[in-house]
Coordinates of C-alpha atoms in Angstrom, one line a residue:
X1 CA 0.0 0.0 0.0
X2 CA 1.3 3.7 -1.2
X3 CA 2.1 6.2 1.8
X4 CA -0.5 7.5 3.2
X5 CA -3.6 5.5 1.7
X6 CA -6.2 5.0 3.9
X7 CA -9.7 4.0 1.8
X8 CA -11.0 3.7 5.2
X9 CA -11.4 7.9 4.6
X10 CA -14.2 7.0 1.4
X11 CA -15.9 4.3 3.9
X12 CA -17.5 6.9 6.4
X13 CA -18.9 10.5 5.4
X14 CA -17.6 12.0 8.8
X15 CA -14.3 10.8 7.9
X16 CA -14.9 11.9 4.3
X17 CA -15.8 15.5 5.6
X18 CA -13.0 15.9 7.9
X19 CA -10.4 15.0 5.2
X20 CA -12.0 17.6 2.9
X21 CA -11.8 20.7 5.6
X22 CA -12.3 23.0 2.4
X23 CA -15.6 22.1 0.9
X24 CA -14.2 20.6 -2.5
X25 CA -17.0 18.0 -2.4
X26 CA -19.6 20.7 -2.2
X27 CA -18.2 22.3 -4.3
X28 CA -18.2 20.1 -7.3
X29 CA -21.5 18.9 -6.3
X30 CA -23.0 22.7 -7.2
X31 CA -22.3 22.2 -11.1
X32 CA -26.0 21.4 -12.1
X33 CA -27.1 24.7 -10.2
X34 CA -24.0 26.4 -11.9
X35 CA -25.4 25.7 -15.5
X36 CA -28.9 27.3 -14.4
X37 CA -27.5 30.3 -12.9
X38 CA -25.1 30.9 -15.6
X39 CA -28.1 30.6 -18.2
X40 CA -29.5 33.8 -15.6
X41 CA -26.3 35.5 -15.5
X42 CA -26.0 35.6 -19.1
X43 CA -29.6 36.7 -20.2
X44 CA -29.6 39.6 -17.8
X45 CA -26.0 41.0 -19.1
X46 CA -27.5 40.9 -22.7
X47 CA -25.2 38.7 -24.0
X48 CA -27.8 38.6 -27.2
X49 CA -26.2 42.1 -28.5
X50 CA -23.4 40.0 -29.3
X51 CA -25.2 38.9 -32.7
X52 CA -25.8 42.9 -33.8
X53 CA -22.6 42.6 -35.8
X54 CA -23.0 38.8 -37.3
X55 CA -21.0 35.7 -37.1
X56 CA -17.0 36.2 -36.5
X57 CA -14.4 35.0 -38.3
X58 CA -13.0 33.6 -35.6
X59 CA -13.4 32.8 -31.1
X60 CA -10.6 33.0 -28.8
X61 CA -11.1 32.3 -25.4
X62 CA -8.8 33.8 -23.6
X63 CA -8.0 32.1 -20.2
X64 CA -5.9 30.1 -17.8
X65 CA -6.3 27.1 -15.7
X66 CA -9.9 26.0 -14.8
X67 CA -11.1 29.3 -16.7
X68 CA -8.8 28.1 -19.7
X69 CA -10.9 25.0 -19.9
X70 CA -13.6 26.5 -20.7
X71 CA -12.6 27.2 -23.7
X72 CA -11.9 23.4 -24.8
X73 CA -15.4 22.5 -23.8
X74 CA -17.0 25.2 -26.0
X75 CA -14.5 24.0 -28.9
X76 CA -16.1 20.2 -28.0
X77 CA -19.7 21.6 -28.0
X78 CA -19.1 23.4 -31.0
X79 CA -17.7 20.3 -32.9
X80 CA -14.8 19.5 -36.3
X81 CA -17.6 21.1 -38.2
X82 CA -18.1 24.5 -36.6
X83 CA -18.1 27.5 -39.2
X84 CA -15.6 29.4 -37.2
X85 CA -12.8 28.1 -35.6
X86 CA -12.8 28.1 -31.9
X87 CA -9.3 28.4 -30.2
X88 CA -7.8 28.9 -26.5
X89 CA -4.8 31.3 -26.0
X90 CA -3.1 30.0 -22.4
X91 CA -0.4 32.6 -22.2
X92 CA 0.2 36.5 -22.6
X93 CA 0.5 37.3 -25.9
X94 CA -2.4 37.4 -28.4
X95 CA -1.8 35.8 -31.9
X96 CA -1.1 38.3 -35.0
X97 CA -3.2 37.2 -37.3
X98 CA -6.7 38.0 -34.2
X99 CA -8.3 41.5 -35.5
X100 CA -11.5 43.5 -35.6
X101 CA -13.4 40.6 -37.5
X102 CA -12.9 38.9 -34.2
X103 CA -14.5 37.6 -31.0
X104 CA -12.5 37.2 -27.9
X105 CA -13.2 36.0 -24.8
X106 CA -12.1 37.1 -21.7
X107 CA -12.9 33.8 -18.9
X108 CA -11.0 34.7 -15.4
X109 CA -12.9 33.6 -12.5
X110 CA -11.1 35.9 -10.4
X111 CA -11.4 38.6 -12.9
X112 CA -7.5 39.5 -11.8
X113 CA -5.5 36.7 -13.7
X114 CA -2.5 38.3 -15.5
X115 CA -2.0 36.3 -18.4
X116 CA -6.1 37.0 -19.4
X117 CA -6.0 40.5 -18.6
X118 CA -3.2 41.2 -20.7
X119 CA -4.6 39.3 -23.6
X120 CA -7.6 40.9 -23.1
X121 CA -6.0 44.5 -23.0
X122 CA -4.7 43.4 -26.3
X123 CA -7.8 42.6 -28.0
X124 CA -9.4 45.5 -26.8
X125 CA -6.7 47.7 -28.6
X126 CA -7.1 45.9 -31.9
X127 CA -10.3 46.3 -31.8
X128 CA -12.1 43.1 -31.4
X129 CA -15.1 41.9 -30.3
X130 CA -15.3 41.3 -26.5
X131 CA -17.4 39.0 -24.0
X132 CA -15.8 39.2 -20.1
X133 CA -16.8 36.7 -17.8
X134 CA -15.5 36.4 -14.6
X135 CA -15.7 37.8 -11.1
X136 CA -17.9 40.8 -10.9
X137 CA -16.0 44.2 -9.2
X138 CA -12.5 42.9 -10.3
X139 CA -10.3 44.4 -13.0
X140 CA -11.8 42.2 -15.4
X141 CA -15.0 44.1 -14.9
X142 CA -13.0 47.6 -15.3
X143 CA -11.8 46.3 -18.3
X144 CA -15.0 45.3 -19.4
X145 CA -16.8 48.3 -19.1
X146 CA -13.6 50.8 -20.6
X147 CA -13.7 48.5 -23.9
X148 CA -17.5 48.5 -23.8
X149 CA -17.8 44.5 -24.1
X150 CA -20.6 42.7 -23.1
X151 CA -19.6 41.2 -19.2
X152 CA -21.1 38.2 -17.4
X153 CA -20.7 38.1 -13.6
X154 CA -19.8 34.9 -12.4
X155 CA -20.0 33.9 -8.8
X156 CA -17.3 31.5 -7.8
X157 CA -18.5 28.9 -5.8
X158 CA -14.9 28.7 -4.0
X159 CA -12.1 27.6 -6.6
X160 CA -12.1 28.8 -9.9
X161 CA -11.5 24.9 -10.9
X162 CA -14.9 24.1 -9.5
X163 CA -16.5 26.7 -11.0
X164 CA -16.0 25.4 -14.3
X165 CA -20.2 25.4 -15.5
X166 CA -20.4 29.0 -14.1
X167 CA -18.0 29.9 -16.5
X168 CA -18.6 28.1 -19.2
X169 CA -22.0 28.1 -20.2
X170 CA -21.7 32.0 -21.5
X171 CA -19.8 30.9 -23.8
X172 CA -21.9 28.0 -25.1
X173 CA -24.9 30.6 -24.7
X174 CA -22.8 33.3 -26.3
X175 CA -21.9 30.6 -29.6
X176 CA -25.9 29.2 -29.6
X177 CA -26.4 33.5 -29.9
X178 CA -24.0 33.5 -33.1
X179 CA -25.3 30.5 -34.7
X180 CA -22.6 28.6 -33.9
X181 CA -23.9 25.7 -31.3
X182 CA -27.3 24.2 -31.7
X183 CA -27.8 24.2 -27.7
X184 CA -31.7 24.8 -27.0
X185 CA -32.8 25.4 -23.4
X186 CA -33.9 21.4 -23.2
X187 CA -30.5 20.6 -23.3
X188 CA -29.1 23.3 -20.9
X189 CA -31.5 22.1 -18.4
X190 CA -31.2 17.7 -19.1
X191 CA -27.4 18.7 -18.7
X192 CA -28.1 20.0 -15.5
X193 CA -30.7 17.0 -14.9
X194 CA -27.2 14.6 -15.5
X195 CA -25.1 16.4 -13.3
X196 CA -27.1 16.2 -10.6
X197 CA -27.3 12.2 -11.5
X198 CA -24.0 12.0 -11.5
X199 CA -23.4 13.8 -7.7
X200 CA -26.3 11.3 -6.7
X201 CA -23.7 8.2 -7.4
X202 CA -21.0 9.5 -6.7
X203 CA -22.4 11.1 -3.0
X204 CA -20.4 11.1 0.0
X205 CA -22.6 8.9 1.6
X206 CA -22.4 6.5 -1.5
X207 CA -20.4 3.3 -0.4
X208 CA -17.3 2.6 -2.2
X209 CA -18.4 -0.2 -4.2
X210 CA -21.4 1.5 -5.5
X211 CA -19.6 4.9 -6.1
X212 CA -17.8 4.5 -9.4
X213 CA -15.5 8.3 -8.6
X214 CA -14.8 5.9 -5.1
X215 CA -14.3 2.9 -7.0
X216 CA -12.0 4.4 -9.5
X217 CA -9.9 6.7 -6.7
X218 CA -8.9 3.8 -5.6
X219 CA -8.4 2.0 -8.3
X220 CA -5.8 4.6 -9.5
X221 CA -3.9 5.2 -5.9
X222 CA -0.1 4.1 -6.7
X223 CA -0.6 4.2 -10.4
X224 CA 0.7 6.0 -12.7
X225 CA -2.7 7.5 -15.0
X226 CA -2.4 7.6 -18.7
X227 CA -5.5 9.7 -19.9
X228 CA -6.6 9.0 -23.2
X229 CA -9.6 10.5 -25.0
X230 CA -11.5 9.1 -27.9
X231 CA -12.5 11.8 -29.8
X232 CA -12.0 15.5 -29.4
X233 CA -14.5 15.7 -26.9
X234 CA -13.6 13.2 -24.6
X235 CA -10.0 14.3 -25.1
X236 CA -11.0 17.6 -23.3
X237 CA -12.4 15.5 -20.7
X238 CA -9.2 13.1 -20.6
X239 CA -7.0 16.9 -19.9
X240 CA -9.6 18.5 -17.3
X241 CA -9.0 15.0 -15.9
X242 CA -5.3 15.1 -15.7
X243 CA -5.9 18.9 -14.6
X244 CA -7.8 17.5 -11.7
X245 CA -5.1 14.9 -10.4
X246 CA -2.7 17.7 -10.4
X247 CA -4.5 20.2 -8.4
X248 CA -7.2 17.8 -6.2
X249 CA -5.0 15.0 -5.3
X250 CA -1.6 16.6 -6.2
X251 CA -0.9 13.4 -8.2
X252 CA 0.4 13.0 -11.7
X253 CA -1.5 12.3 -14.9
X254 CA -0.3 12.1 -18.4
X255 CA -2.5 13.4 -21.1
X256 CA -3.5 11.5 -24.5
X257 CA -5.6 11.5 -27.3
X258 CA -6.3 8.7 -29.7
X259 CA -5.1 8.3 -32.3
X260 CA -2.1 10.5 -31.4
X261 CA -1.3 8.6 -28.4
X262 CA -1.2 5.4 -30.4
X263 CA 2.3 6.9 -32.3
X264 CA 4.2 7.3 -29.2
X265 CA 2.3 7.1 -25.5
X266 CA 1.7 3.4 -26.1
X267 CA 5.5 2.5 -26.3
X268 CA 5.0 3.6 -22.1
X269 CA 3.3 0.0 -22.0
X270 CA 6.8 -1.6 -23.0
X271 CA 8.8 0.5 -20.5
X272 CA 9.4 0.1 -16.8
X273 CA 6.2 1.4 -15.4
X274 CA 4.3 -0.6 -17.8
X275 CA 6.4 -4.2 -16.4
X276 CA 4.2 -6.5 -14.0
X277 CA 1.6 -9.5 -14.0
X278 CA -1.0 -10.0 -16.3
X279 CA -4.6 -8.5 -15.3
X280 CA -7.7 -8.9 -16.9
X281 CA -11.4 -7.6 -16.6
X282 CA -14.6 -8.7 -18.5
X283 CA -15.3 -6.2 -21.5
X284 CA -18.0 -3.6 -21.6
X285 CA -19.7 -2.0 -24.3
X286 CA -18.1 2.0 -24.1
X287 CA -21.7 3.0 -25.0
X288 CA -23.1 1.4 -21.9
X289 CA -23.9 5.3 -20.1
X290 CA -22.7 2.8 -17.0
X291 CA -19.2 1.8 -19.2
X292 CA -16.9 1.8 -15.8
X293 CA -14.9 -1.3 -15.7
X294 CA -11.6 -1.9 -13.7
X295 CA -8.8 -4.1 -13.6
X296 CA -7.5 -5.1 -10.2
X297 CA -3.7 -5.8 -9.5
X298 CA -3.1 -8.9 -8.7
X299 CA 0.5 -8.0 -7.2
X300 CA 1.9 -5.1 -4.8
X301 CA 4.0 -3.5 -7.8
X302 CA 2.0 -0.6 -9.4
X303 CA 2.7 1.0 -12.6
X304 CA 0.8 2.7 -15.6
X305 CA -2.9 2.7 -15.4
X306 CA -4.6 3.3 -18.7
X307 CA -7.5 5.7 -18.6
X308 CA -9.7 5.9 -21.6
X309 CA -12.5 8.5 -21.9
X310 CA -14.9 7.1 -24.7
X311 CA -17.6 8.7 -26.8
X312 CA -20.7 8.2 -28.9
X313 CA -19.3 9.0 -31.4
X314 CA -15.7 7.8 -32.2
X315 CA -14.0 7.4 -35.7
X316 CA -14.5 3.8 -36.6
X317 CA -10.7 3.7 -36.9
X318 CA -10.0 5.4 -33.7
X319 CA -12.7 3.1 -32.0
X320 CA -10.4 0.0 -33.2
X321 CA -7.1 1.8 -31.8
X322 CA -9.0 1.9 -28.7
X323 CA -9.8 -1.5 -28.6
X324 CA -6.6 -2.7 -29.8
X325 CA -4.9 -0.6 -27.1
X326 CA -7.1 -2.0 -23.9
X327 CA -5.6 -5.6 -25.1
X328 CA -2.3 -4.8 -25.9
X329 CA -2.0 -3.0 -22.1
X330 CA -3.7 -5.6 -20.8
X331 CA -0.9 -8.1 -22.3
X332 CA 1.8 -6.3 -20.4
X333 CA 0.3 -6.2 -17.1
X334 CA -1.2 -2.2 -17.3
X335 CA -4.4 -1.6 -15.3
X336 CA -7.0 -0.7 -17.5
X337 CA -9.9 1.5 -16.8
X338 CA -13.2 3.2 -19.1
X339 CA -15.2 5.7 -19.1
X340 CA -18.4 6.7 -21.2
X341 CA -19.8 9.3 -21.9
X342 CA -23.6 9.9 -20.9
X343 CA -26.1 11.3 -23.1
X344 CA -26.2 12.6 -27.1
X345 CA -26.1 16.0 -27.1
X346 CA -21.9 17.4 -26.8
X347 CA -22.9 19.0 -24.2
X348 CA -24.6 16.5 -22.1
X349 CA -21.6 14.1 -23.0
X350 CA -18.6 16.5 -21.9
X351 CA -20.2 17.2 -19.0
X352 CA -20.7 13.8 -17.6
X353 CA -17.0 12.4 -18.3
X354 CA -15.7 15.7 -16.4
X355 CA -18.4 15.6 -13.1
X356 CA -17.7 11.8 -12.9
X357 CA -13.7 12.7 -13.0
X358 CA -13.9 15.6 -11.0
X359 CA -15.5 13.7 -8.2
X360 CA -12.4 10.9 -8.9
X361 CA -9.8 13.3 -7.9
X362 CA -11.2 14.9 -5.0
X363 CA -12.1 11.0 -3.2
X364 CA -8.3 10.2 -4.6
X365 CA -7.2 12.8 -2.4
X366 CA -9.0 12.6 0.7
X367 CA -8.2 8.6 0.4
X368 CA -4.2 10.1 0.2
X369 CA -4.8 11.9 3.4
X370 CA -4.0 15.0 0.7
X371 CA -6.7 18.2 1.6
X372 CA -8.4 18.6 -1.8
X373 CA -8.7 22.9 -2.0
X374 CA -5.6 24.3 -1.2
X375 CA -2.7 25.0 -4.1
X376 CA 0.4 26.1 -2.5
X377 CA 2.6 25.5 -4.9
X378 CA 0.7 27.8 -7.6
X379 CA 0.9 30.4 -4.8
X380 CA 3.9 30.4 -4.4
X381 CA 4.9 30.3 -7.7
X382 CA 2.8 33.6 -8.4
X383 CA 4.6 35.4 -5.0
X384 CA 7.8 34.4 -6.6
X385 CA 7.4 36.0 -9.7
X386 CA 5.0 39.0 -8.4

């Protein structure tokens, strides 16, 4: 057993509550209301006006971290086939070729990260069009209202990583406005209607082996994750994922997307980490809404652990690299574990592979004795450089 495992910590909610002293449970378990009051939030800025001057030539979110992602999703919900394409700038400098003919968006939940308020300074000079959302009474908002852009208020409901449908939906609202994302109000609110499923099994009170975020924490304690995707989508999923381990639990995860990761992340199977006994599982169908199936270790050694987000809708070639994969890590003794996506709509799909993960990382760390919230090493990281 790794240091400082104690699944004991998942078995009792007291225990569970203790270990989680900052609320990140509660936190991720507010997404469903996020997506209504965001749909609020949005109206009542007038986010509509941004159709007065037709469809862009191009979106760039602008934002970093858990506001950052926000941008991927829209790109997901938007789909390959969007009109326009839809791109996220992580960084300070704005590309050259982003002018008047386009939209950027500003996402900060703070509404005082550096990197986005400089991009967005930027964009504002050049011209472009301009959405804000982020923390209301922030420099954000200053910004917002000296460059005239439309601005969305966002309430954080404690870190800006667990805010991720407050911030989000504008944007998907903000596309829908442009023509760009077919996202009608049934959707908005069945999405909501699966992310509260989703808290339901995965609840505190939920015993470990009925609570598939439980089930999988532990599964995943010791190992080493590889986080594959299956389609663009669920690759967005597969990063917030990785995201997730490295700010919840503090714990590594390495990033992939198929078919990319079958050109070089699958030679990991033949290396150290991936050396040990022979595990198998009994195969389920990744459309199964319920696809969750794990591969025990049948020895004390841990090494890689593949994780592979699937999709409705896969190429058929990527769905057989998929396949193919799962066996030939099972042949080399890698842990093996998949997640489906619930629902049809983009939307409903994204959102249930990233609630069901961000529940995973938040029971890893409170079964590491690891307190979920806090990020001190990104603080001091910005005191160093401040």
């Amino acid at each position: 057993m790794i240091s400082g495992l104690d699944p004991s910590r998942l078995d009792d909610v007291a225990a569970a509550e203790a270990a989680d002293p900052g609320g990140m449970l509660r936190q991720v378990a507010s997404s469903a209301a996020q997506v209504r009051e965001a749909q609020r939030a949005a109206a009542e800025a007038g986010i509509d006006r941004l159709a007065e001057d037709g469809r862009p030539r191009a979106i760039v979110i602008a934002g970093m971290g858990g506001s950052g992602i926000s941008g991927d999703v829209l790109a997901a919900v938007c789909g390959v086939g969007c009109a326009v394409p839809v791109t996220t700038v992580r960084g300070y400098r704005l590309p050259g070729w982003v002018g008047a003919a386009d939209l950027v968006i500003a996402v900060s939940c703070s509404g005082k990260t550096e990197e986005t308020l400089e991009v967005a300074a930027e964009a504002s000079r050049r011209g472009c069009r301009l959405l804000f959302v982020g923390g209301p009474d922030s420099p954000l908002a200053e910004l917002s209202d000296r460059s005239r852009g439309v601005f969305v208020p966002v309430r954080s409901v404690g870190q800006p990583r667990s805010t991720l449908w407050g911030l989000t939906i504008p944007l998907v609202l903000a596309a829908r406005t442009l023509g760009l994302a077919d996202v009608p109000e049934m959707v908005l609110e069945s999405t909501a209607a699966l992310l509260e499923d989703v808290a339901h099994r995965c609840r505190p009170s939920s015993e470990p082996f009925v609570n598939p975020a439980k089930r999988m924490a532990l599964d995943l304690a010791g190992d080493v994750p590889l986080v594959w995707g299956a389609s663009p989508l669920a690759a967005t999923a597969a990063y917030r994922l990785c995201c997730q381990l490295n700010e919840n639990a503090k714990y590594p995860g390495v990033f992939g997307e198929v078919p990319e990761a079958g050109h070089n992340q699958v030679m990991a199977f033949d290396g150290h980490f991936g050396r040990g006994a022979t595990r198998s599982a009994p195969s389920s169908s990744p459309s199964d809404p319920d696809d969750f199936f794990r591969d025990r270790v049948d020895d004390p050694e841990h090494g890689l652990h593949l994780v592979l987000m699937r999709d409705v809708e896969e190429h058929p070639q990527v769905r057989k690299r998929c396949d193919a994969s799962v066996d030939i890590a099972r042949d080399r003794g890698v842990a093996v574990t998949q997640i489906g996506a619930e629902g049809e709509h983009p939307l409903e799909r994204i959102a249930t592979l990233i609630a069901l993960a961000d529940y995973v990382t938040v029971y890893l760390a409170i079964a590491l004795g690891v307190d979920p919230t806090p990020v001190p090493a990104i603080q001091e990281l910005k005191a160093r450089i401040a």
